Amino acid sequence: MPDAIKLLAQLSVLPPEEAVKYMQQRGLLSQTFDWRDLWHEEHAHQFTVSRLARLDLLHAIHDGILGSVKGDVSRRDFMRGIKDILVTEGWWGEKIVTDPKTGDLVTTKFDANRLKLIYDVNTRQSYAAGQWQRIKRNQATSPYIRYITKRDERVRASHRGWDNLTLPVGHPFWQAHTPPNGWRCRCRIVSMSQAEYDKGLSPNGQPLAKEDPPEEFVEWKNKRTGEVMQLPKGVGPGFAYNPGNAVARNDSLARIEKDKFDSAPVALASAAVREKVNSDDFRRFYDNPSGSFPIGVISDIAASSIGAKVHTVQLSAETMIKQIRQHPELSAMEYAIVQEVIEKGVTIQDGSLTLIYLLKEEGYVTVVKATDTGKAVFMTSFRRISSDQAKRDREIRRLLEKEAGGGASQSAKGGNPT
C-alpha cells in the first residue's frame, strides 16, 4: 500500500480535531524565499511554501492540505486541484523569482514531485502533532513511547538505530526526535503501557531498547541567517522539534479572554487573536454573527495616533454581516490575514480616528476606526483589491497618494513588533 494511502488511513483513526487544530492554527501565512527562513516552532504557527510570492496561492495550498487533514480531500484531488491553480496563474514549471534578501534572480520550480513533498511533510506534521496530544492525554495509562521505523532498505541508518527505542513520555529525547525527523521520513511512534514495557518485547517479539541513546550533535550552519547551531545527529535541519507542543502553546494563548487582550502586551495579544481567528470560534461567529469578535491588534503607537486607549480591534456582528454581503469572495479562513495586513502593510491615517492598512503586493486593505471616546477600536472594512490590474493600480495609487498628501501620521507608521 502506498505511503500516502497508509497516512490517510492513520489520519482517519486519529481524533480529527487534534490534527485539524494543528493545521488550522498555522493560518498565519508567511511568504518566505527559503525553507530556512522559518525555523522549528515557527513552522507550527505559520504556513509557508518557499519562493511562492503570491498570498492567494499560498492560501489555496494551505486550504487544500487542511481539507485533506479533515478527510474531505484526497491526495490525488489535492495534487490535481493545486496543479490546475498553479498552471492558470503561471506558476507551474520553472519561474524566475527575486530573492528579497540578496536581490538575486533565482529559478524556482513547481512540479508533481514538489507538490508531493509539500503535501507529505505538512500532513505528516499534522498527524504527529495530533498524535502527541493523544499521547499526553493518555499518559497515565500508557506512560511510554516506542519508536518504529519501516525496517526496509530506505530507512536512514541513524533512524534504524532508534527502532524499538522505548522511553517515558516525558523523556527529553522526544522533544527533538518525534517523527518525522527529516524530509520524507516515514518513522512513527506508538504509546506503550507499563505492562507492555515490563514484558520487554515489541508486538513482533523483538526486545525493547530501554537505555538512553547517546546524546550526539552535529554542527550545522543556516546559510540564510549565518547562525551556527548544534543539531541532534540523525535529525534533519528544521525537524528537531516536537510540533505537538505547539498545540498546547496555542491552547494557552486562546485562553486569554477577550476582555484581557488589551491588558496583555501587543505581541502576546496579537498571537492570541490569531489563534482565535483561526479557531472554530470565529467560524461560528462568521456563520452566525452576534456581539463582536477580536479580529486584530494594532501597535500602541498606532492606537495613540487615533486616540485609542486600547490596541485590540473588534469586528462587530453588524460589520460581519455587511462584509459577507458586500465581499462574498472572502472566505472565513481569509480573515486570518487581517493581522498580517496590520503588521506588514503600509499604514495610512485617514482623519483623526481612522487607520487604513494596505498590503500592496497581495492587494488586501483593512480599515480600523476608534470610537469617539477611544475605549474601543473596530474594523470597519476588509477587502481584496480588484484583480484587474488597471483597477488595482489605480486603487493602490489613490491610497498611497492619500498617505503622501499628509493624511498619514508618522507616529502611526509601521505595524506591530514581532
PDB file of N, CA and C in Angstrom, residues 89-178:
ATOM      1  N   GLU A  89      -2.341  30.333 -13.059  1.00  0.00           N
ATOM      2  CA  GLU A  89      -1.687  31.560 -12.592  1.00  0.00           C
ATOM      3  C   GLU A  89      -0.237  31.692 -13.064  1.00  0.00           C
ATOM      4  N   GLY A  90       0.215  30.751 -13.895  1.00  0.00           N
ATOM      5  CA  GLY A  90       1.563  30.857 -14.460  1.00  0.00           C
ATOM      6  C   GLY A  90       2.682  30.467 -13.518  1.00  0.00           C
ATOM      7  N   TRP A  91       2.375  29.634 -12.518  1.00  0.00           N
ATOM      8  CA  TRP A  91       3.388  29.226 -11.542  1.00  0.00           C
ATOM      9  C   TRP A  91       3.799  27.767 -11.694  1.00  0.00           C
ATOM     10  N   TRP A  92       3.263  27.060 -12.658  1.00  0.00           N
ATOM     11  CA  TRP A  92       3.636  25.652 -12.840  1.00  0.00           C
ATOM     12  C   TRP A  92       4.899  25.580 -13.690  1.00  0.00           C
ATOM     13  N   GLY A  93       5.814  24.694 -13.314  1.00  0.00           N
ATOM     14  CA  GLY A  93       7.075  24.609 -14.021  1.00  0.00           C
ATOM     15  C   GLY A  93       8.086  25.578 -13.427  1.00  0.00           C
ATOM     16  N   GLU A  94       9.026  25.992 -14.230  1.00  0.00           N
ATOM     17  CA  GLU A  94      10.073  26.886 -13.753  1.00  0.00           C
ATOM     18  C   GLU A  94       9.633  28.344 -13.839  1.00  0.00           C
ATOM     19  N   LYS A  95      10.063  29.122 -12.829  1.00  0.00           N
ATOM     20  CA  LYS A  95       9.722  30.545 -12.783  1.00  0.00           C
ATOM     21  C   LYS A  95      10.884  31.299 -12.135  1.00  0.00           C
ATOM     22  N   ILE A  96      11.190  32.464 -12.652  1.00  0.00           N
ATOM     23  CA  ILE A  96      12.250  33.294 -12.097  1.00  0.00           C
ATOM     24  C   ILE A  96      11.674  34.183 -10.998  1.00  0.00           C
ATOM     25  N   VAL A  97      12.284  34.133  -9.823  1.00  0.00           N
ATOM     26  CA  VAL A  97      11.845  34.964  -8.696  1.00  0.00           C
ATOM     27  C   VAL A  97      13.055  35.701  -8.128  1.00  0.00           C
ATOM     28  N   THR A  98      12.781  36.779  -7.408  1.00  0.00           N
ATOM     29  CA  THR A  98      13.845  37.586  -6.815  1.00  0.00           C
ATOM     30  C   THR A  98      13.986  37.275  -5.336  1.00  0.00           C
ATOM     31  N   ASP A  99      15.188  36.953  -4.915  1.00  0.00           N
ATOM     32  CA  ASP A  99      15.463  36.726  -3.510  1.00  0.00           C
ATOM     33  C   ASP A  99      15.449  38.084  -2.804  1.00  0.00           C
ATOM     34  N   PRO A 100      14.468  38.348  -1.916  1.00  0.00           N
ATOM     35  CA  PRO A 100      14.395  39.661  -1.265  1.00  0.00           C
ATOM     36  C   PRO A 100      15.581  39.944  -0.355  1.00  0.00           C
ATOM     37  N   LYS A 101      16.291  38.897   0.057  1.00  0.00           N
ATOM     38  CA  LYS A 101      17.422  39.073   0.960  1.00  0.00           C
ATOM     39  C   LYS A 101      18.667  39.537   0.210  1.00  0.00           C
ATOM     40  N   THR A 102      18.858  39.014  -1.022  1.00  0.00           N
ATOM     41  CA  THR A 102      20.075  39.316  -1.774  1.00  0.00           C
ATOM     42  C   THR A 102      19.821  40.103  -3.047  1.00  0.00           C
ATOM     43  N   GLY A 103      18.568  40.085  -3.515  1.00  0.00           N
ATOM     44  CA  GLY A 103      18.254  40.734  -4.786  1.00  0.00           C
ATOM     45  C   GLY A 103      18.592  39.874  -5.990  1.00  0.00           C
ATOM     46  N   ASP A 104      19.083  38.661  -5.761  1.00  0.00           N
ATOM     47  CA  ASP A 104      19.452  37.777  -6.867  1.00  0.00           C
ATOM     48  C   ASP A 104      18.210  37.180  -7.523  1.00  0.00           C
ATOM     49  N   LEU A 105      18.308  36.952  -8.843  1.00  0.00           N
ATOM     50  CA  LEU A 105      17.260  36.246  -9.566  1.00  0.00           C
ATOM     51  C   LEU A 105      17.547  34.751  -9.489  1.00  0.00           C
ATOM     52  N   VAL A 106      16.547  33.979  -9.053  1.00  0.00           N
ATOM     53  CA  VAL A 106      16.734  32.544  -8.845  1.00  0.00           C
ATOM     54  C   VAL A 106      15.575  31.800  -9.496  1.00  0.00           C
ATOM     55  N   THR A 107      15.849  30.643 -10.026  1.00  0.00           N
ATOM     56  CA  THR A 107      14.815  29.820 -10.641  1.00  0.00           C
ATOM     57  C   THR A 107      14.163  28.926  -9.590  1.00  0.00           C
ATOM     58  N   THR A 108      12.854  28.966  -9.502  1.00  0.00           N
ATOM     59  CA  THR A 108      12.117  28.048  -8.644  1.00  0.00           C
ATOM     60  C   THR A 108      11.268  27.156  -9.532  1.00  0.00           C
ATOM     61  N   LYS A 109      10.829  26.039  -9.014  1.00  0.00           N
ATOM     62  CA  LYS A 109      10.116  25.068  -9.839  1.00  0.00           C
ATOM     63  C   LYS A 109       8.982  24.418  -9.059  1.00  0.00           C
ATOM     64  N   PHE A 110       7.819  24.420  -9.655  1.00  0.00           N
ATOM     65  CA  PHE A 110       6.685  23.699  -9.086  1.00  0.00           C
ATOM     66  C   PHE A 110       6.313  22.576 -10.041  1.00  0.00           C
ATOM     67  N   ASP A 111       6.431  21.343  -9.564  1.00  0.00           N
ATOM     68  CA  ASP A 111       6.060  20.185 -10.367  1.00  0.00           C
ATOM     69  C   ASP A 111       5.426  19.148  -9.449  1.00  0.00           C
ATOM     70  N   ALA A 112       5.126  17.978  -9.984  1.00  0.00           N
ATOM     71  CA  ALA A 112       4.435  16.947  -9.205  1.00  0.00           C
ATOM     72  C   ALA A 112       5.254  16.519  -7.986  1.00  0.00           C
ATOM     73  N   ASN A 113       6.560  16.375  -8.152  1.00  0.00           N
ATOM     74  CA  ASN A 113       7.393  15.939  -7.032  1.00  0.00           C
ATOM     75  C   ASN A 113       7.377  16.957  -5.893  1.00  0.00           C
ATOM     76  N   ARG A 114       7.407  18.241  -6.256  1.00  0.00           N
ATOM     77  CA  ARG A 114       7.410  19.250  -5.202  1.00  0.00           C
ATOM     78  C   ARG A 114       6.059  19.287  -4.484  1.00  0.00           C
ATOM     79  N   LEU A 115       4.978  19.153  -5.224  1.00  0.00           N
ATOM     80  CA  LEU A 115       3.657  19.139  -4.588  1.00  0.00           C
ATOM     81  C   LEU A 115       3.526  17.947  -3.646  1.00  0.00           C
ATOM     82  N   LYS A 116       4.061  16.792  -4.056  1.00  0.00           N
ATOM     83  CA  LYS A 116       4.015  15.614  -3.187  1.00  0.00           C
ATOM     84  C   LYS A 116       4.779  15.867  -1.900  1.00  0.00           C
ATOM     85  N   LEU A 117       5.946  16.511  -2.015  1.00  0.00           N
ATOM     86  CA  LEU A 117       6.749  16.797  -0.827  1.00  0.00           C
ATOM     87  C   LEU A 117       6.013  17.764   0.095  1.00  0.00           C
ATOM     88  N   ILE A 118       5.426  18.820  -0.474  1.00  0.00           N
ATOM     89  CA  ILE A 118       4.662  19.789   0.323  1.00  0.00           C
ATOM     90  C   ILE A 118       3.518  19.090   1.046  1.00  0.00           C
ATOM     91  N   TYR A 119       2.821  18.236   0.322  1.00  0.00           N
ATOM     92  CA  TYR A 119       1.675  17.519   0.895  1.00  0.00           C
ATOM     93  C   TYR A 119       2.127  16.579   2.014  1.00  0.00           C
ATOM     94  N   ASP A 120       3.134  15.761   1.719  1.00  0.00           N
ATOM     95  CA  ASP A 120       3.556  14.747   2.685  1.00  0.00           C
ATOM     96  C   ASP A 120       4.095  15.362   3.972  1.00  0.00           C
ATOM     97  N   VAL A 121       4.961  16.380   3.850  1.00  0.00           N
ATOM     98  CA  VAL A 121       5.540  16.995   5.040  1.00  0.00           C
ATOM     99  C   VAL A 121       4.455  17.598   5.919  1.00  0.00           C
ATOM    100  N   ASN A 122       3.523  18.320   5.323  1.00  0.00           N
ATOM    101  CA  ASN A 122       2.510  19.023   6.119  1.00  0.00           C
ATOM    102  C   ASN A 122       1.475  18.083   6.721  1.00  0.00           C
ATOM    103  N   THR A 123       1.051  17.056   5.988  1.00  0.00           N
ATOM    104  CA  THR A 123       0.079  16.120   6.570  1.00  0.00           C
ATOM    105  C   THR A 123       0.728  15.276   7.656  1.00  0.00           C
ATOM    106  N   ARG A 124       1.982  14.893   7.464  1.00  0.00           N
ATOM    107  CA  ARG A 124       2.651  14.099   8.486  1.00  0.00           C
ATOM    108  C   ARG A 124       2.916  14.908   9.752  1.00  0.00           C
ATOM    109  N   GLN A 125       3.249  16.180   9.586  1.00  0.00           N
ATOM    110  CA  GLN A 125       3.429  17.034  10.762  1.00  0.00           C
ATOM    111  C   GLN A 125       2.100  17.191  11.505  1.00  0.00           C
ATOM    112  N   SER A 126       1.007  17.327  10.766  1.00  0.00           N
ATOM    113  CA  SER A 126      -0.304  17.451  11.400  1.00  0.00           C
ATOM    114  C   SER A 126      -0.645  16.179  12.166  1.00  0.00           C
ATOM    115  N   TYR A 127      -0.384  15.031  11.553  1.00  0.00           N
ATOM    116  CA  TYR A 127      -0.636  13.759  12.223  1.00  0.00           C
ATOM    117  C   TYR A 127       0.199  13.648  13.496  1.00  0.00           C
ATOM    118  N   ALA A 128       1.488  14.005  13.386  1.00  0.00           N
ATOM    119  CA  ALA A 128       2.385  13.909  14.542  1.00  0.00           C
ATOM    120  C   ALA A 128       1.929  14.813  15.679  1.00  0.00           C
ATOM    121  N   ALA A 129       1.507  16.035  15.334  1.00  0.00           N
ATOM    122  CA  ALA A 129       1.060  16.981  16.357  1.00  0.00           C
ATOM    123  C   ALA A 129      -0.196  16.470  17.054  1.00  0.00           C
ATOM    124  N   GLY A 130      -1.139  15.952  16.274  1.00  0.00           N
ATOM    125  CA  GLY A 130      -2.365  15.420  16.861  1.00  0.00           C
ATOM    126  C   GLY A 130      -2.103  14.196  17.711  1.00  0.00           C
ATOM    127  N   GLN A 131      -1.242  13.306  17.224  1.00  0.00           N
ATOM    128  CA  GLN A 131      -0.935  12.102  17.983  1.00  0.00           C
ATOM    129  C   GLN A 131      -0.281  12.442  19.316  1.00  0.00           C
ATOM    130  N   TRP A 132       0.588  13.473  19.318  1.00  0.00           N
ATOM    131  CA  TRP A 132       1.253  13.847  20.560  1.00  0.00           C
ATOM    132  C   TRP A 132       0.246  14.295  21.606  1.00  0.00           C
ATOM    133  N   GLN A 133      -0.784  15.001  21.187  1.00  0.00           N
ATOM    134  CA  GLN A 133      -1.818  15.422  22.131  1.00  0.00           C
ATOM    135  C   GLN A 133      -2.532  14.211  22.732  1.00  0.00           C
ATOM    136  N   ARG A 134      -2.763  13.205  21.914  1.00  0.00           N
ATOM    137  CA  ARG A 134      -3.416  11.993  22.416  1.00  0.00           C
ATOM    138  C   ARG A 134      -2.492  11.252  23.381  1.00  0.00           C
ATOM    139  N   ILE A 135      -1.206  11.189  23.058  1.00  0.00           N
ATOM    140  CA  ILE A 135      -0.232  10.533  23.933  1.00  0.00           C
ATOM    141  C   ILE A 135      -0.182  11.219  25.292  1.00  0.00           C
ATOM    142  N   LYS A 136      -0.152  12.546  25.291  1.00  0.00           N
ATOM    143  CA  LYS A 136      -0.103  13.286  26.556  1.00  0.00           C
ATOM    144  C   LYS A 136      -1.375  13.067  27.366  1.00  0.00           C
ATOM    145  N   ARG A 137      -2.498  13.000  26.671  1.00  0.00           N
ATOM    146  CA  ARG A 137      -3.779  12.821  27.361  1.00  0.00           C
ATOM    147  C   ARG A 137      -3.872  11.442  28.012  1.00  0.00           C
ATOM    148  N   ASN A 138      -3.249  10.429  27.395  1.00  0.00           N
ATOM    149  CA  ASN A 138      -3.332   9.056  27.889  1.00  0.00           C
ATOM    150  C   ASN A 138      -2.074   8.623  28.643  1.00  0.00           C
ATOM    151  N   GLN A 139      -1.286   9.588  29.073  1.00  0.00           N
ATOM    152  CA  GLN A 139      -0.001   9.281  29.696  1.00  0.00           C
ATOM    153  C   GLN A 139      -0.147   8.442  30.960  1.00  0.00           C
ATOM    154  N   ALA A 140      -1.236   8.615  31.694  1.00  0.00           N
ATOM    155  CA  ALA A 140      -1.418   7.873  32.951  1.00  0.00           C
ATOM    156  C   ALA A 140      -1.516   6.369  32.701  1.00  0.00           C
ATOM    157  N   THR A 141      -2.167   5.971  31.623  1.00  0.00           N
ATOM    158  CA  THR A 141      -2.333   4.538  31.332  1.00  0.00           C
ATOM    159  C   THR A 141      -1.276   4.009  30.360  1.00  0.00           C
ATOM    160  N   SER A 142      -0.678   4.893  29.567  1.00  0.00           N
ATOM    161  CA  SER A 142       0.357   4.485  28.610  1.00  0.00           C
ATOM    162  C   SER A 142       1.548   5.429  28.771  1.00  0.00           C
ATOM    163  N   PRO A 143       2.395   5.169  29.755  1.00  0.00           N
ATOM    164  CA  PRO A 143       3.446   6.137  30.098  1.00  0.00           C
ATOM    165  C   PRO A 143       4.718   6.044  29.258  1.00  0.00           C
ATOM    166  N   TYR A 144       4.728   5.177  28.245  1.00  0.00           N
ATOM    167  CA  TYR A 144       5.940   5.020  27.432  1.00  0.00           C
ATOM    168  C   TYR A 144       5.636   5.218  25.943  1.00  0.00           C
ATOM    169  N   ILE A 145       6.690   5.534  25.200  1.00  0.00           N
ATOM    170  CA  ILE A 145       6.583   5.710  23.749  1.00  0.00           C
ATOM    171  C   ILE A 145       7.632   4.825  23.084  1.00  0.00           C
ATOM    172  N   ARG A 146       7.212   4.116  22.017  1.00  0.00           N
ATOM    173  CA  ARG A 146       8.137   3.275  21.261  1.00  0.00           C
ATOM    174  C   ARG A 146       8.323   3.839  19.858  1.00  0.00           C
ATOM    175  N   TYR A 147       9.577   3.916  19.427  1.00  0.00           N
ATOM    176  CA  TYR A 147       9.937   4.427  18.096  1.00  0.00           C
ATOM    177  C   TYR A 147       9.916   3.258  17.110  1.00  0.00           C
ATOM    178  N   ILE A 148       9.327   3.488  15.936  1.00  0.00           N
ATOM    179  CA  ILE A 148       9.208   2.425  14.939  1.00  0.00           C
ATOM    180  C   ILE A 148       9.627   2.955  13.567  1.00  0.00           C
ATOM    181  N   THR A 149      10.467   2.208  12.883  1.00  0.00           N
ATOM    182  CA  THR A 149      10.832   2.546  11.505  1.00  0.00           C
ATOM    183  C   THR A 149      10.117   1.601  10.550  1.00  0.00           C
ATOM    184  N   LYS A 150      10.295   1.838   9.244  1.00  0.00           N
ATOM    185  CA  LYS A 150       9.701   0.962   8.237  1.00  0.00           C
ATOM    186  C   LYS A 150      10.495  -0.333   8.057  1.00  0.00           C
ATOM    187  N   ARG A 151      11.714  -0.358   8.581  1.00  0.00           N
ATOM    188  CA  ARG A 151      12.556  -1.562   8.560  1.00  0.00           C
ATOM    189  C   ARG A 151      12.813  -2.073   7.144  1.00  0.00           C
ATOM    190  N   ASP A 152      13.042  -1.149   6.224  1.00  0.00           N
ATOM    191  CA  ASP A 152      13.410  -1.555   4.876  1.00  0.00           C
ATOM    192  C   ASP A 152      14.698  -0.842   4.481  1.00  0.00           C
ATOM    193  N   GLU A 153      15.119  -1.044   3.243  1.00  0.00           N
ATOM    194  CA  GLU A 153      16.405  -0.507   2.799  1.00  0.00           C
ATOM    195  C   GLU A 153      16.404   1.006   2.670  1.00  0.00           C
ATOM    196  N   ARG A 154      15.222   1.636   2.696  1.00  0.00           N
ATOM    197  CA  ARG A 154      15.155   3.084   2.541  1.00  0.00           C
ATOM    198  C   ARG A 154      15.305   3.822   3.864  1.00  0.00           C
ATOM    199  N   VAL A 155      15.262   3.114   4.981  1.00  0.00           N
ATOM    200  CA  VAL A 155      15.369   3.756   6.289  1.00  0.00           C
ATOM    201  C   VAL A 155      16.782   4.303   6.474  1.00  0.00           C
ATOM    202  N   ARG A 156      16.881   5.531   6.936  1.00  0.00           N
ATOM    203  CA  ARG A 156      18.177   6.122   7.217  1.00  0.00           C
ATOM    204  C   ARG A 156      18.896   5.311   8.300  1.00  0.00           C
ATOM    205  N   ALA A 157      20.204   5.213   8.176  1.00  0.00           N
ATOM    206  CA  ALA A 157      20.987   4.435   9.149  1.00  0.00           C
ATOM    207  C   ALA A 157      20.794   4.969  10.565  1.00  0.00           C
ATOM    208  N   SER A 158      20.783   6.290  10.701  1.00  0.00           N
ATOM    209  CA  SER A 158      20.618   6.880  12.032  1.00  0.00           C
ATOM    210  C   SER A 158      19.246   6.566  12.615  1.00  0.00           C
ATOM    211  N   HIS A 159      18.208   6.554  11.797  1.00  0.00           N
ATOM    212  CA  HIS A 159      16.866   6.255  12.277  1.00  0.00           C
ATOM    213  C   HIS A 159      16.738   4.765  12.592  1.00  0.00           C
ATOM    214  N   ARG A 160      17.421   3.922  11.823  1.00  0.00           N
ATOM    215  CA  ARG A 160      17.368   2.480  12.063  1.00  0.00           C
ATOM    216  C   ARG A 160      17.850   2.156  13.470  1.00  0.00           C
ATOM    217  N   GLY A 161      18.793   2.938  13.965  1.00  0.00           N
ATOM    218  CA  GLY A 161      19.316   2.708  15.304  1.00  0.00           C
ATOM    219  C   GLY A 161      18.319   3.026  16.404  1.00  0.00           C
ATOM    220  N   TRP A 162      17.259   3.756  16.086  1.00  0.00           N
ATOM    221  CA  TRP A 162      16.241   4.093  17.085  1.00  0.00           C
ATOM    222  C   TRP A 162      15.057   3.137  17.059  1.00  0.00           C
ATOM    223  N   ASP A 163      15.034   2.199  16.148  1.00  0.00           N
ATOM    224  CA  ASP A 163      13.906   1.270  16.049  1.00  0.00           C
ATOM    225  C   ASP A 163      13.747   0.494  17.359  1.00  0.00           C
ATOM    226  N   ASN A 164      12.528   0.479  17.872  1.00  0.00           N
ATOM    227  CA  ASN A 164      12.166  -0.183  19.133  1.00  0.00           C
ATOM    228  C   ASN A 164      12.690   0.539  20.374  1.00  0.00           C
ATOM    229  N   LEU A 165      13.295   1.716  20.205  1.00  0.00           N
ATOM    230  CA  LEU A 165      13.687   2.506  21.369  1.00  0.00           C
ATOM    231  C   LEU A 165      12.421   2.891  22.133  1.00  0.00           C
ATOM    232  N   THR A 166      12.396   2.583  23.425  1.00  0.00           N
ATOM    233  CA  THR A 166      11.199   2.820  24.239  1.00  0.00           C
ATOM    234  C   THR A 166      11.588   3.614  25.478  1.00  0.00           C
ATOM    235  N   LEU A 167      11.026   4.822  25.582  1.00  0.00           N
ATOM    236  CA  LEU A 167      11.368   5.732  26.670  1.00  0.00           C
ATOM    237  C   LEU A 167      10.104   6.356  27.250  1.00  0.00           C
ATOM    238  N   PRO A 168      10.159   6.872  28.481  1.00  0.00           N
ATOM    239  CA  PRO A 168       8.978   7.532  29.067  1.00  0.00           C
ATOM    240  C   PRO A 168       8.493   8.707  28.217  1.00  0.00           C
ATOM    241  N   VAL A 169       7.206   8.998  28.300  1.00  0.00           N
ATOM    242  CA  VAL A 169       6.615  10.096  27.535  1.00  0.00           C
ATOM    243  C   VAL A 169       7.338  11.409  27.817  1.00  0.00           C
ATOM    244  N   GLY A 170       7.730  11.619  29.065  1.00  0.00           N
ATOM    245  CA  GLY A 170       8.364  12.878  29.437  1.00  0.00           C
ATOM    246  C   GLY A 170       9.856  12.941  29.188  1.00  0.00           C
ATOM    247  N   HIS A 171      10.409  11.939  28.532  1.00  0.00           N
ATOM    248  CA  HIS A 171      11.860  11.915  28.306  1.00  0.00           C
ATOM    249  C   HIS A 171      12.251  13.020  27.324  1.00  0.00           C
ATOM    250  N   PRO A 172      13.355  13.736  27.582  1.00  0.00           N
ATOM    251  CA  PRO A 172      13.784  14.828  26.696  1.00  0.00           C
ATOM    252  C   PRO A 172      14.013  14.399  25.246  1.00  0.00           C
ATOM    253  N   PHE A 173      14.287  13.116  25.033  1.00  0.00           N
ATOM    254  CA  PHE A 173      14.549  12.629  23.675  1.00  0.00           C
ATOM    255  C   PHE A 173      13.420  13.001  22.717  1.00  0.00           C
ATOM    256  N   TRP A 174      12.177  12.946  23.199  1.00  0.00           N
ATOM    257  CA  TRP A 174      11.026  13.160  22.314  1.00  0.00           C
ATOM    258  C   TRP A 174      10.848  14.624  21.926  1.00  0.00           C
ATOM    259  N   GLN A 175      11.514  15.538  22.598  1.00  0.00           N
ATOM    260  CA  GLN A 175      11.369  16.948  22.248  1.00  0.00           C
ATOM    261  C   GLN A 175      12.033  17.283  20.916  1.00  0.00           C
ATOM    262  N   ALA A 176      13.035  16.495  20.529  1.00  0.00           N
ATOM    263  CA  ALA A 176      13.737  16.771  19.268  1.00  0.00           C
ATOM    264  C   ALA A 176      13.713  15.591  18.307  1.00  0.00           C
ATOM    265  N   HIS A 177      13.134  14.442  18.723  1.00  0.00           N
ATOM    266  CA  HIS A 177      13.189  13.245  17.890  1.00  0.00           C
ATOM    267  C   HIS A 177      11.814  12.662  17.566  1.00  0.00           C
ATOM    268  N   THR A 178      10.749  13.415  17.785  1.00  0.00           N
ATOM    269  CA  THR A 178       9.424  12.921  17.417  1.00  0.00           C
ATOM    270  C   THR A 178       9.281  12.964  15.904  1.00  0.00           C
TER     271      THR A 178
END
